[in-house]
Short mmCIF file of C-alpha atoms in Angstrom, two decimals:
data_model
loop_
_atom_site.label_atom_id
_atom_site.label_comp_id
_atom_site.label_asym_id
_atom_site.label_seq_id
_atom_site.Cartn_x
_atom_site.Cartn_y
_atom_site.Cartn_z
CA UNK A 1 -27.21 -16.86 10.54
CA UNK A 2 -27.07 -13.90 12.93
CA UNK A 3 -30.56 -13.06 14.13
CA UNK A 4 -31.59 -9.51 14.90
CA UNK A 5 -32.27 -10.61 18.45
CA UNK A 6 -28.71 -11.90 18.85
CA UNK A 7 -27.32 -8.61 17.61
CA UNK A 8 -29.54 -6.65 19.99
CA UNK A 9 -28.46 -8.79 22.96
CA UNK A 10 -24.81 -8.46 21.97
CA UNK A 11 -25.29 -4.70 21.77
CA UNK A 12 -26.84 -4.46 25.23
CA UNK A 13 -24.05 -6.59 26.68
CA UNK A 14 -21.47 -4.41 24.94
CA UNK A 15 -23.02 -1.26 26.35
CA UNK A 16 -22.96 -2.69 29.87
CA UNK A 17 -19.42 -4.03 29.42
CA UNK A 18 -18.28 -0.66 28.11
CA UNK A 19 -19.75 1.21 31.07
CA UNK A 20 -18.25 -1.30 33.53
CA UNK A 21 -14.85 -1.01 31.87
CA UNK A 22 -15.08 2.77 31.92
CA UNK A 23 -15.82 2.71 35.65
CA UNK A 24 -12.84 0.41 36.24
CA UNK A 25 -10.36 2.34 34.09
CA UNK A 26 -11.46 5.70 35.44
CA UNK A 27 -10.91 4.67 39.04
CA UNK A 28 -7.22 4.16 38.26
CA UNK A 29 -6.81 7.18 35.99
CA UNK A 30 -6.26 10.64 37.49
CA UNK A 31 -8.75 13.29 36.59
CA UNK A 32 -7.37 16.61 35.42
CA UNK A 33 -8.28 19.32 37.88
CA UNK A 34 -7.35 22.75 39.16
CA UNK A 35 -7.12 23.87 42.76
CA UNK A 36 -10.40 25.78 42.70
CA UNK A 37 -12.20 22.62 41.58
CA UNK A 38 -10.93 20.45 44.43
CA UNK A 39 -13.74 21.44 46.77
CA UNK A 40 -16.36 19.78 44.58
CA UNK A 41 -14.49 16.51 44.22
CA UNK A 42 -14.98 13.62 46.59
CA UNK A 43 -12.41 12.69 49.20
CA UNK A 44 -10.18 9.98 47.82
CA UNK A 45 -10.52 11.12 44.19
CA UNK A 46 -7.41 10.69 42.12
CA UNK A 47 -6.50 14.01 40.49
CA UNK A 48 -3.76 15.53 38.43
CA UNK A 49 -2.83 19.20 38.90
CA UNK A 50 -0.26 21.62 37.55
CA UNK A 51 1.13 24.62 39.36
CA UNK A 52 4.01 26.45 40.99
CA UNK A 53 5.59 25.04 44.12
CA UNK A 54 5.56 27.37 47.10
CA UNK A 55 6.26 27.18 50.83
CA UNK A 56 8.32 24.02 50.73
CA UNK A 57 9.14 22.34 54.04
CA UNK A 58 10.82 19.01 54.59
CA UNK A 59 10.40 16.88 57.69
CA UNK A 60 11.56 13.31 58.30
CA UNK A 61 11.78 12.55 54.58
CA UNK A 62 8.32 13.98 53.88
CA UNK A 63 7.77 17.16 51.83
CA UNK A 64 5.02 19.61 52.71
CA UNK A 65 4.34 22.30 50.15
CA UNK A 66 1.72 24.47 48.51
CA UNK A 67 0.73 24.20 44.88
CA UNK A 68 -0.32 27.47 43.28
CA UNK A 69 -2.21 27.62 39.97
CA UNK A 70 -3.86 30.90 40.77
CA UNK A 71 -5.33 29.34 43.87
CA UNK A 72 -3.34 27.57 46.56
CA UNK A 73 -3.69 23.99 47.79
CA UNK A 74 -1.73 22.22 50.49
CA UNK A 75 0.06 19.05 49.47
CA UNK A 76 2.24 16.42 51.07
CA UNK A 77 4.54 13.84 49.56
CA UNK A 78 5.54 11.07 51.93
CA UNK A 79 8.94 9.37 51.76
CA UNK A 80 10.19 11.53 48.90
CA UNK A 81 13.13 10.26 46.87
CA UNK A 82 15.93 12.44 45.47
CA UNK A 83 14.28 12.98 42.10
CA UNK A 84 11.07 14.12 43.79
CA UNK A 85 12.99 16.38 46.15
CA UNK A 86 14.70 17.97 43.15
CA UNK A 87 11.41 18.52 41.39
CA UNK A 88 9.73 20.06 44.44
CA UNK A 89 11.86 23.14 44.79
CA UNK A 90 10.37 26.52 45.52
CA UNK A 91 9.06 28.25 42.37
CA UNK A 92 9.41 25.20 40.15
CA UNK A 93 6.46 24.25 37.93
CA UNK A 94 5.27 20.73 38.47
CA UNK A 95 2.49 18.31 37.60
CA UNK A 96 1.38 16.21 40.55
CA UNK A 97 -0.88 13.19 40.72
CA UNK A 98 -2.43 12.44 44.06
CA UNK A 99 -5.53 11.73 46.13
CA UNK A 100 -7.70 14.34 47.76
CA UNK A 101 -7.82 14.19 51.53
CA UNK A 102 -9.66 16.24 54.12
CA UNK A 103 -7.20 17.22 56.85
CA UNK A 104 -8.15 19.46 59.75
CA UNK A 105 -11.06 20.96 57.85
CA UNK A 106 -9.29 21.73 54.60
CA UNK A 107 -8.54 19.92 51.39
CA UNK A 108 -5.05 18.71 50.77
CA UNK A 109 -3.44 16.46 48.23
CA UNK A 110 -1.52 13.38 49.18
CA UNK A 111 0.92 13.31 46.28
CA UNK A 112 1.67 9.98 44.62
CA UNK A 113 3.86 11.20 41.79
CA UNK A 114 5.42 14.45 40.69
CA UNK A 115 7.16 15.60 37.55
CA UNK A 116 8.64 18.91 36.59
CA UNK A 117 7.04 20.64 33.63
CA UNK A 118 8.25 23.65 31.63
CA UNK B 1 -17.91 9.16 38.02
CA UNK B 2 -21.52 10.31 37.61
CA UNK B 3 -20.23 13.29 35.61
CA UNK B 4 -18.35 10.94 33.31
CA UNK B 5 -21.33 8.66 32.72
CA UNK B 6 -23.56 11.69 32.14
CA UNK B 7 -21.08 13.01 29.59
CA UNK B 8 -21.16 9.67 27.76
CA UNK B 9 -24.96 9.69 27.72
CA UNK B 10 -25.14 13.31 26.59
CA UNK B 11 -22.60 12.61 23.86
CA UNK B 12 -24.65 9.62 22.70
CA UNK B 13 -27.78 11.80 22.47
CA UNK B 14 -25.94 14.60 20.64
CA UNK B 15 -24.64 12.03 18.17
CA UNK B 16 -28.22 10.99 17.44
CA UNK B 17 -29.13 14.61 16.77
CA UNK B 18 -26.14 15.34 14.54
CA UNK B 19 -26.52 12.02 12.72
CA UNK B 20 -30.20 12.45 11.92
CA UNK B 21 -30.01 16.11 10.90
CA UNK B 22 -28.47 16.56 7.46
CA UNK B 23 -26.24 19.62 7.47
CA UNK B 24 -25.62 19.57 11.22
CA UNK B 25 -22.07 18.37 11.19
CA UNK B 26 -20.41 16.54 14.01
CA UNK B 27 -17.44 18.89 13.72
CA UNK B 28 -19.67 21.93 14.31
CA UNK B 29 -20.94 20.53 17.60
CA UNK B 30 -17.43 19.38 18.58
CA UNK B 31 -16.14 22.91 17.97
CA UNK B 32 -18.84 24.33 20.25
CA UNK B 33 -17.90 21.81 22.94
CA UNK B 34 -14.27 22.97 22.73
CA UNK B 35 -15.38 26.56 23.31
CA UNK B 36 -17.30 25.72 26.48
CA UNK B 37 -14.91 23.10 27.90
CA UNK B 38 -12.26 23.50 30.52
CA UNK B 39 -8.72 22.51 29.52
CA UNK B 40 -7.85 19.04 30.75
CA UNK B 41 -11.45 18.03 31.36
CA UNK B 42 -11.80 14.40 30.36
CA UNK B 43 -15.59 14.58 30.63
CA UNK B 44 -15.61 16.69 27.46
CA UNK B 45 -13.44 14.10 25.74
CA UNK B 46 -15.91 11.40 26.80
CA UNK B 47 -18.75 13.46 25.36
CA UNK B 48 -16.99 13.95 22.02
CA UNK B 49 -16.03 10.27 21.70
CA UNK B 50 -19.55 9.05 22.52
CA UNK B 51 -21.04 11.60 20.13
CA UNK B 52 -18.70 10.56 17.30
CA UNK B 53 -19.51 6.88 17.71
CA UNK B 54 -23.28 7.33 17.85
CA UNK B 55 -23.15 9.78 14.91
CA UNK B 56 -21.39 7.11 12.83
CA UNK B 57 -24.44 4.85 13.29
CA UNK B 58 -27.25 7.35 12.87
CA UNK B 59 -26.01 9.33 9.87
CA UNK B 60 -26.89 6.49 7.51
CA UNK B 61 -30.59 6.95 8.25
CA UNK B 62 -31.11 10.28 6.43
CA UNK B 63 -28.60 9.23 3.79
CA UNK B 64 -30.57 6.11 2.85
CA UNK B 65 -34.13 7.32 3.46
CA UNK B 66 -33.88 10.85 2.12
CA UNK B 67 -30.83 10.77 -0.13
CA UNK B 68 -29.39 13.44 2.14
CA UNK B 69 -25.90 12.31 3.13
CA UNK B 70 -23.21 14.04 5.10
CA UNK B 71 -19.61 14.42 3.96
CA UNK B 72 -18.54 11.18 5.64
CA UNK B 73 -21.05 8.74 4.15
CA UNK B 74 -22.31 10.02 0.81
CA UNK B 75 -21.18 6.84 -0.93
CA UNK B 76 -23.98 5.05 0.93
CA UNK B 77 -26.65 7.05 -0.95
CA UNK B 78 -26.60 4.99 -4.14
CA UNK B 79 -26.73 1.45 -2.73
CA UNK B 80 -29.09 2.67 -0.02
CA UNK B 81 -31.35 4.23 -2.63
CA UNK B 82 -31.30 1.01 -4.66
CA UNK B 83 -32.57 -0.90 -1.66
CA UNK B 84 -35.13 1.81 -0.90
CA UNK B 85 -36.55 1.33 -4.39
CA UNK B 86 -36.91 -2.38 -3.67
CA UNK B 87 -38.77 -1.68 -0.45
CA UNK B 88 -35.78 -2.63 1.69
CA UNK B 89 -34.68 0.68 3.20
CA UNK B 90 -35.04 -0.64 6.75
CA UNK B 91 -32.85 -3.62 5.90
CA UNK B 92 -30.28 -1.31 4.30
CA UNK B 93 -30.05 0.73 7.49
CA UNK B 94 -29.83 -2.42 9.62
CA UNK B 95 -26.95 -3.64 7.48
CA UNK B 96 -24.97 -0.47 8.18
CA UNK B 97 -25.80 -0.79 11.90
CA UNK B 98 -24.61 -4.40 12.06
CA UNK B 99 -21.49 -3.54 10.08
CA UNK B 100 -20.79 -0.59 12.36
CA UNK B 101 -21.22 -2.68 15.50
CA UNK B 102 -19.09 -5.65 14.49
CA UNK B 103 -16.59 -3.37 12.80
CA UNK B 104 -16.09 -1.54 16.08
CA UNK B 105 -15.79 -4.79 18.07
CA UNK B 106 -13.17 -6.08 15.60
CA UNK B 107 -11.37 -2.74 15.69
CA UNK B 108 -11.06 -2.98 19.47
CA UNK B 109 -9.47 -6.42 19.03
CA UNK B 110 -7.16 -5.03 16.32
CA UNK B 111 -5.89 -2.12 18.43
CA UNK B 112 -2.68 -3.78 19.64
CA UNK B 113 -1.76 -4.81 16.07
CA UNK B 114 -2.74 -1.36 14.88
CA UNK B 115 -0.38 0.21 17.39
CA UNK B 116 2.53 -2.03 16.50
CA UNK B 117 2.36 -2.43 12.77
CA UNK B 118 0.09 0.05 11.05
CA UNK B 119 2.22 3.09 11.78
CA UNK B 120 5.15 1.44 9.97
CA UNK B 121 2.89 0.25 7.16
CA UNK B 122 1.48 3.71 6.57
CA UNK B 123 4.58 5.15 4.93
CA UNK B 124 4.67 2.06 2.70
CA UNK B 125 1.02 2.47 1.68
CA UNK B 126 1.45 6.23 1.24
CA UNK B 127 3.49 5.84 -1.92
CA UNK B 128 0.96 3.53 -3.56
CA UNK B 129 -2.11 5.72 -3.13
CA UNK B 130 -1.72 7.73 -6.39
CA UNK B 131 -1.12 4.52 -8.34
CA UNK B 132 -4.18 2.83 -6.84
CA UNK B 133 -6.36 5.86 -7.43
CA UNK B 134 -5.12 6.30 -11.00
CA UNK B 135 -5.73 2.63 -11.68
CA UNK B 136 -9.25 2.83 -10.35
CA UNK B 137 -10.03 5.89 -12.49
CA UNK B 138 -8.81 4.04 -15.57
CA UNK B 139 -10.87 1.00 -14.58
CA UNK B 140 -13.96 3.15 -14.18
CA UNK B 141 -13.68 4.24 -17.81
CA UNK B 142 -12.65 0.91 -19.30
CA UNK B 143 -15.35 -1.06 -17.51
CA UNK B 144 -18.08 0.85 -19.35
CA UNK B 145 -19.31 -0.48 -22.69
CA UNK B 146 -19.12 1.16 -26.12
CA UNK B 147 -19.99 4.86 -26.26
CA UNK B 148 -20.51 4.91 -22.49
CA UNK B 149 -16.72 4.88 -22.11
CA UNK B 150 -16.60 8.38 -23.55
CA UNK B 151 -19.33 9.66 -21.25
CA UNK B 152 -17.66 8.00 -18.26
CA UNK B 153 -14.45 9.83 -19.16
CA UNK B 154 -16.39 13.09 -19.52
CA UNK B 155 -18.07 12.61 -16.13
CA UNK B 156 -14.76 11.78 -14.49
CA UNK B 157 -13.05 14.73 -16.16
CA UNK B 158 -15.73 17.23 -15.14
CA UNK B 159 -16.06 15.85 -11.58
CA UNK B 160 -12.30 15.77 -11.13
CA UNK B 161 -11.90 19.31 -12.41
CA UNK B 162 -14.65 20.59 -10.12
CA UNK B 163 -13.04 18.81 -7.18
CA UNK B 164 -9.62 20.31 -7.92
CA UNK B 165 -11.09 23.82 -8.19
CA UNK B 166 -13.28 23.55 -5.09
CA UNK B 167 -11.06 21.60 -2.69
CA UNK B 168 -8.04 23.87 -2.89
CA UNK B 169 -6.60 23.16 0.55
CA UNK B 170 -6.52 19.40 0.43
CA UNK B 171 -9.15 16.81 -0.28
CA UNK B 172 -11.54 17.66 2.50
CA UNK B 173 -12.43 21.29 3.01
CA UNK B 174 -15.55 21.15 5.19
CA UNK B 175 -18.27 23.17 3.52
CA UNK B 176 -17.08 22.78 -0.08
CA UNK B 177 -17.00 19.03 0.41
CA UNK B 178 -20.55 19.11 1.75
CA UNK B 179 -21.79 21.15 -1.25
CA UNK B 180 -20.11 18.86 -3.76
CA UNK B 181 -21.05 15.56 -2.11
CA UNK B 182 -24.64 16.62 -1.62
CA UNK B 183 -24.84 17.86 -5.21
CA UNK B 184 -23.28 14.81 -6.84
CA UNK B 185 -25.03 12.15 -4.83
CA UNK B 186 -27.89 13.71 -2.89
CA UNK B 187 -29.56 16.33 -5.05
CA UNK B 188 -29.00 14.49 -8.32
CA UNK B 189 -30.57 11.32 -6.88
CA UNK B 190 -33.56 13.30 -5.65
CA UNK B 191 -33.96 15.09 -9.00
CA UNK B 192 -33.90 11.74 -10.82
CA UNK B 193 -36.68 10.52 -8.54
CA UNK B 194 -38.67 13.69 -9.22
CA UNK B 195 -38.20 13.50 -12.99
CA UNK B 196 -39.23 9.86 -13.04
CA UNK B 197 -42.15 10.75 -10.75
CA UNK B 198 -41.14 7.88 -8.52
CA UNK B 199 -43.69 7.09 -5.92
CA UNK B 200 -42.64 5.86 -2.55
CA UNK B 201 -42.19 2.13 -2.74
CA UNK B 202 -43.91 0.34 0.08
CA UNK B 203 -41.26 -0.61 2.59
CA UNK B 204 -40.98 -3.95 4.30
CA UNK B 205 -40.09 -3.91 7.94
CA UNK B 206 -38.68 -7.37 8.45
CA UNK B 207 -36.37 -8.69 11.10
CA UNK B 208 -34.38 -10.89 8.77
CA UNK B 209 -31.09 -12.22 10.12
CA UNK B 210 -27.63 -11.62 8.69
CA UNK B 211 -25.30 -14.07 7.01
CA UNK B 212 -22.68 -14.58 9.73
CA UNK B 213 -19.76 -15.38 7.43
CA UNK B 214 -20.32 -12.47 5.04
CA UNK B 215 -21.01 -10.07 7.90
CA UNK B 216 -17.78 -11.10 9.62
CA UNK B 217 -15.78 -10.82 6.38
CA UNK B 218 -17.12 -7.40 5.40
CA UNK B 219 -16.84 -6.07 8.97
CA UNK B 220 -13.24 -7.25 9.10
CA UNK B 221 -12.44 -5.64 5.73
CA UNK B 222 -14.11 -2.49 6.93
CA UNK B 223 -12.18 -2.35 10.19
CA UNK B 224 -8.87 -2.79 8.34
CA UNK B 225 -9.81 -0.08 5.86
CA UNK B 226 -11.03 2.16 8.68
CA UNK B 227 -7.72 1.76 10.50
CA UNK B 228 -5.66 2.64 7.41
CA UNK B 229 -7.66 5.74 6.48
CA UNK B 230 -7.50 6.91 10.09
CA UNK B 231 -3.79 7.48 9.44
CA UNK B 232 -3.81 8.70 5.89
CA UNK B 233 -4.53 12.36 5.26
CA UNK B 234 -7.08 13.30 2.59
CA UNK B 235 -8.64 9.84 2.41
CA UNK B 236 -11.85 9.21 4.29
CA UNK B 237 -14.40 6.42 4.72
CA UNK B 238 -16.06 7.13 1.37
CA UNK B 239 -12.84 6.82 -0.63
CA UNK B 240 -11.86 3.69 1.28
CA UNK B 241 -15.22 2.02 0.62
CA UNK B 242 -15.12 3.00 -3.01
CA UNK B 243 -11.56 1.72 -3.53
CA UNK B 244 -12.33 -1.60 -1.91
CA UNK B 245 -15.49 -2.00 -3.98
CA UNK B 246 -13.46 -1.49 -7.15
CA UNK B 247 -10.47 -3.58 -6.16
CA UNK B 248 -12.37 -6.51 -4.65
CA UNK B 249 -14.51 -7.12 -7.72
CA UNK B 250 -18.24 -7.51 -7.55
CA UNK B 251 -19.66 -6.92 -4.07
CA UNK B 252 -23.30 -7.37 -3.19
CA UNK B 253 -25.11 -4.18 -2.25
CA UNK B 254 -25.91 -5.68 1.16
CA UNK B 255 -22.25 -6.56 1.78
CA UNK B 256 -21.15 -3.10 0.68
CA UNK B 257 -23.45 -1.49 3.23
CA UNK B 258 -22.09 -3.73 6.02
CA UNK B 259 -18.56 -2.79 5.02
CA UNK B 260 -19.43 0.90 4.89
CA UNK B 261 -20.91 0.78 8.39
CA UNK B 262 -17.77 -0.96 9.60
CA UNK B 263 -15.41 1.54 7.96
CA UNK B 264 -17.35 4.41 9.47
CA UNK B 265 -17.23 3.20 13.09
CA UNK B 266 -13.67 1.84 12.79
CA UNK B 267 -12.44 5.12 11.34
CA UNK B 268 -14.11 6.99 14.22
CA UNK B 269 -12.40 4.81 16.83
CA UNK B 270 -8.99 4.70 15.18
CA UNK B 271 -8.91 8.47 14.64
CA UNK B 272 -8.63 8.94 18.42
CA UNK B 273 -5.89 6.34 18.62
CA UNK B 274 -4.05 8.01 15.78
CA UNK B 275 -4.13 11.20 17.82
CA UNK B 276 -2.56 9.38 20.77
CA UNK B 277 -0.02 7.38 18.76
CA UNK B 278 1.33 9.97 16.34
CA UNK B 279 -0.21 13.22 17.56
CA UNK B 280 -2.10 13.82 14.29
CA UNK B 281 -5.82 14.61 14.27
CA UNK B 282 -7.39 13.26 11.09
CA UNK B 283 -11.01 14.03 11.98
CA UNK B 284 -12.74 17.09 13.36
CA UNK B 285 -13.68 15.23 16.53
CA UNK B 286 -10.08 14.15 17.15
CA UNK B 287 -8.97 17.74 16.54
CA UNK B 288 -11.47 18.90 19.16
CA UNK B 289 -10.08 16.39 21.67
CA UNK B 290 -6.57 17.60 20.88
CA UNK B 291 -7.62 21.15 21.80
CA UNK B 292 -8.97 20.11 25.19
CA UNK B 293 -6.85 17.25 26.46
CA UNK B 294 -3.43 15.65 26.19
CA UNK B 295 -4.14 11.93 25.91
CA UNK B 296 -2.13 9.53 28.03
CA UNK B 297 -1.94 5.74 27.80
CA UNK B 298 -4.64 5.23 30.44
CA UNK B 299 -7.04 7.50 28.57
CA UNK B 300 -6.84 5.21 25.55
CA UNK B 301 -8.49 2.43 27.57
CA UNK B 302 -11.16 4.83 28.74
CA UNK B 303 -11.84 5.87 25.13
CA UNK B 304 -12.12 2.23 24.08
CA UNK B 305 -14.64 1.63 26.89
CA UNK B 306 -16.66 4.72 25.93
CA UNK B 307 -16.72 3.65 22.27
CA UNK B 308 -17.95 0.19 23.24
CA UNK B 309 -20.71 1.58 25.46
CA UNK B 310 -21.82 4.15 22.86
CA UNK B 311 -21.82 1.54 20.09
CA UNK B 312 -23.99 -0.84 22.10
CA UNK B 313 -26.50 1.91 22.90
CA UNK B 314 -26.45 3.10 19.28
CA UNK B 315 -27.24 -0.31 17.80
CA UNK B 316 -30.42 -0.62 19.85
CA UNK B 317 -31.49 3.02 19.45
CA UNK B 318 -30.70 3.26 15.72
CA UNK B 319 -32.78 0.15 15.00
CA UNK B 320 -35.76 1.64 16.81
CA UNK B 321 -35.36 5.06 15.16
CA UNK B 322 -34.95 3.49 11.70
CA UNK B 323 -38.15 1.49 12.13
CA UNK B 324 -40.06 4.59 13.25
CA UNK B 325 -38.62 6.68 10.41
CA UNK B 326 -39.51 4.12 7.73
CA UNK B 327 -43.05 3.71 9.10
CA UNK B 328 -43.49 7.48 9.23
CA UNK B 329 -42.20 7.96 5.69
CA UNK B 330 -44.87 5.65 4.33
CA UNK B 331 -47.53 8.11 5.44
CA UNK B 332 -45.92 11.09 3.72
CA UNK B 333 -46.31 12.11 0.09
CA UNK B 334 -42.96 11.06 -1.41
CA UNK B 335 -42.94 13.68 -4.14
CA UNK B 336 -43.50 16.48 -1.61
CA UNK B 337 -40.90 14.97 0.70
CA UNK B 338 -38.33 14.95 -2.09
CA UNK B 339 -39.10 18.58 -2.91
CA UNK B 340 -38.75 19.60 0.73
CA UNK B 341 -35.46 17.72 1.14
CA UNK B 342 -34.10 19.22 -2.07
CA UNK B 343 -35.05 22.72 -0.95
CA UNK B 344 -33.45 22.01 2.43
CA UNK B 345 -30.20 20.90 0.81
CA UNK B 346 -30.12 24.02 -1.36
CA UNK B 347 -30.74 26.15 1.73
CA UNK B 348 -27.96 24.38 3.63
CA UNK B 349 -25.49 24.84 0.78
CA UNK B 350 -26.28 28.56 0.72
CA UNK B 351 -26.29 28.93 4.51
CA UNK B 352 -22.91 27.29 5.01
CA UNK B 353 -21.10 28.47 1.92
CA UNK B 354 -22.97 31.42 0.44
CA UNK B 355 -23.38 32.01 -3.30
CA UNK B 356 -20.11 30.22 -4.16
CA UNK B 357 -21.34 27.15 -2.28
CA UNK B 358 -24.59 27.30 -4.18
CA UNK B 359 -22.66 27.46 -7.44
CA UNK B 360 -20.62 24.40 -6.44
CA UNK B 361 -23.77 22.60 -5.40
CA UNK B 362 -25.51 23.43 -8.68
CA UNK B 363 -22.51 22.40 -10.78
CA UNK B 364 -22.11 19.13 -8.90
CA UNK B 365 -25.83 18.40 -9.29
CA UNK B 366 -25.69 19.04 -13.04
CA UNK B 367 -22.66 16.75 -13.46
CA UNK B 368 -24.32 14.17 -11.20
CA UNK B 369 -27.28 14.02 -13.59
CA UNK B 370 -25.03 13.20 -16.54
CA UNK B 371 -24.53 9.51 -15.66
CA UNK B 372 -28.28 8.99 -15.37
CA UNK B 373 -28.86 10.64 -18.75
CA UNK B 374 -26.05 8.78 -20.49
CA UNK B 375 -26.55 5.50 -18.67
CA UNK B 376 -23.28 5.14 -16.89
CA UNK B 377 -22.48 4.82 -13.20
CA UNK B 378 -22.94 7.80 -10.94
CA UNK B 379 -20.01 6.52 -8.88
CA UNK B 380 -17.84 7.96 -11.68
CA UNK B 381 -18.48 11.28 -9.92
CA UNK B 382 -16.20 10.05 -7.12
CA UNK B 383 -13.45 11.53 -9.25
CA UNK B 384 -14.26 14.82 -7.50
CA UNK B 385 -12.40 13.47 -4.48
CA UNK B 386 -10.04 11.03 -6.12
CA UNK B 387 -8.36 13.49 -8.47
CA UNK B 388 -7.54 16.11 -5.79
CA UNK B 389 -6.34 13.29 -3.53
CA UNK B 390 -4.05 11.95 -6.26
CA UNK B 391 -2.64 15.44 -6.79
CA UNK B 392 -2.10 15.80 -3.04
CA UNK B 393 -0.22 12.51 -2.74
CA UNK B 394 1.85 13.27 -5.83
CA UNK B 395 2.96 16.42 -4.02
CA UNK B 396 1.64 18.66 -6.72
CA UNK B 397 -0.12 21.01 -4.28
#
């Protein structure tokens, strides 16, 4: 026989487990954002942004560029491979996933992955 | 992270509001959320998911206590009303809560199987739907005795015809469905109570336990049914519950309510997974999520976590609210309450659908009274959904 008390306890445990799981899964899942919203996000947040690539510069295998979705944000991709170099061409539209970093007083994105979008 | 948790909590609270208020549809609130949300904002998705899950628990309360269902759970009115008349309304609500909770837990366990097999099974099941529905309609007539067979056929014919006329664009057109469902099962039940001058039966508020085996069985059945209807267009929780009740033979009222709770929460959860797996939104809430966000694999885990959290909160809160509601109802004049609820339903039908909605509502109410007058089952009125659904699956519209 399932007592009402058992069900209530199971429910409370489920609620706590659900919130804990949400916290865990969200830490590893990028949050959709736009450039203007970066200022309100915490340093280290994992975000996903879409925009046009501008001002591309390559140095020692690293790619420095700006992402423009109406507002501009600086971004860097370390140790870029060929596919990433191809995607990050000037005026291409891309979706990047990366972490927010404060660098010399301004927000930039340390890019972890990039893919070209239409 | 705080934003996300706040969205879950807000969604849970909104689900309580939409669930307890007859006529305030989940889809209406979801549509408003779409209008004010930023594209790609997962916090809005979290809000909609939490709201949908908590709504699926709370909407049984007005359905059972007031005979005022929404379009997703009107089939709970009759068994719920039966238990209300025996002084067991609180137990009826608790049964739907327990079914909803364990149904959701089982659904979470079934997700991998759902992803792998159900999509392939759907096209197989698709072809059998008209046959199953036709068979059930025939069974509904043949299972009546003597002259009641004729009246069952008349009820089915009239309900089916009204459904075909009203639900032109498929078997669930928002406001028309509300008018019909409320007329057939809500208003007609209330009118019967008024005609019989039924007083409010004293309600028992008991914390009786639940049979573990039967709860597990009905929750499992419900989660399977909820997963299948999450894929199939034009078939919702009510049709699924009704079909199972006819195909599985005699089911206790208490077991039926557990199964219904399970179907409701499972269907809510699986509708979001259907959106991810095949890109089809089968519920208003899933359609709202589709407008805001493109779900990725990682989001599916987040949605599962949100559903679990919202379900746990809902079980505790719904039990408390149900107890308060039942206690409060015992202090109110039942006749007056029925009159107020009936007037409210009429007003809602007019507000949402205008004079044509009122006409549908009135027609459905009149047909819904026929079974009571001729002593056959009011569930024969389910033909209002079954016939249009059969026509849809036969490709005749």
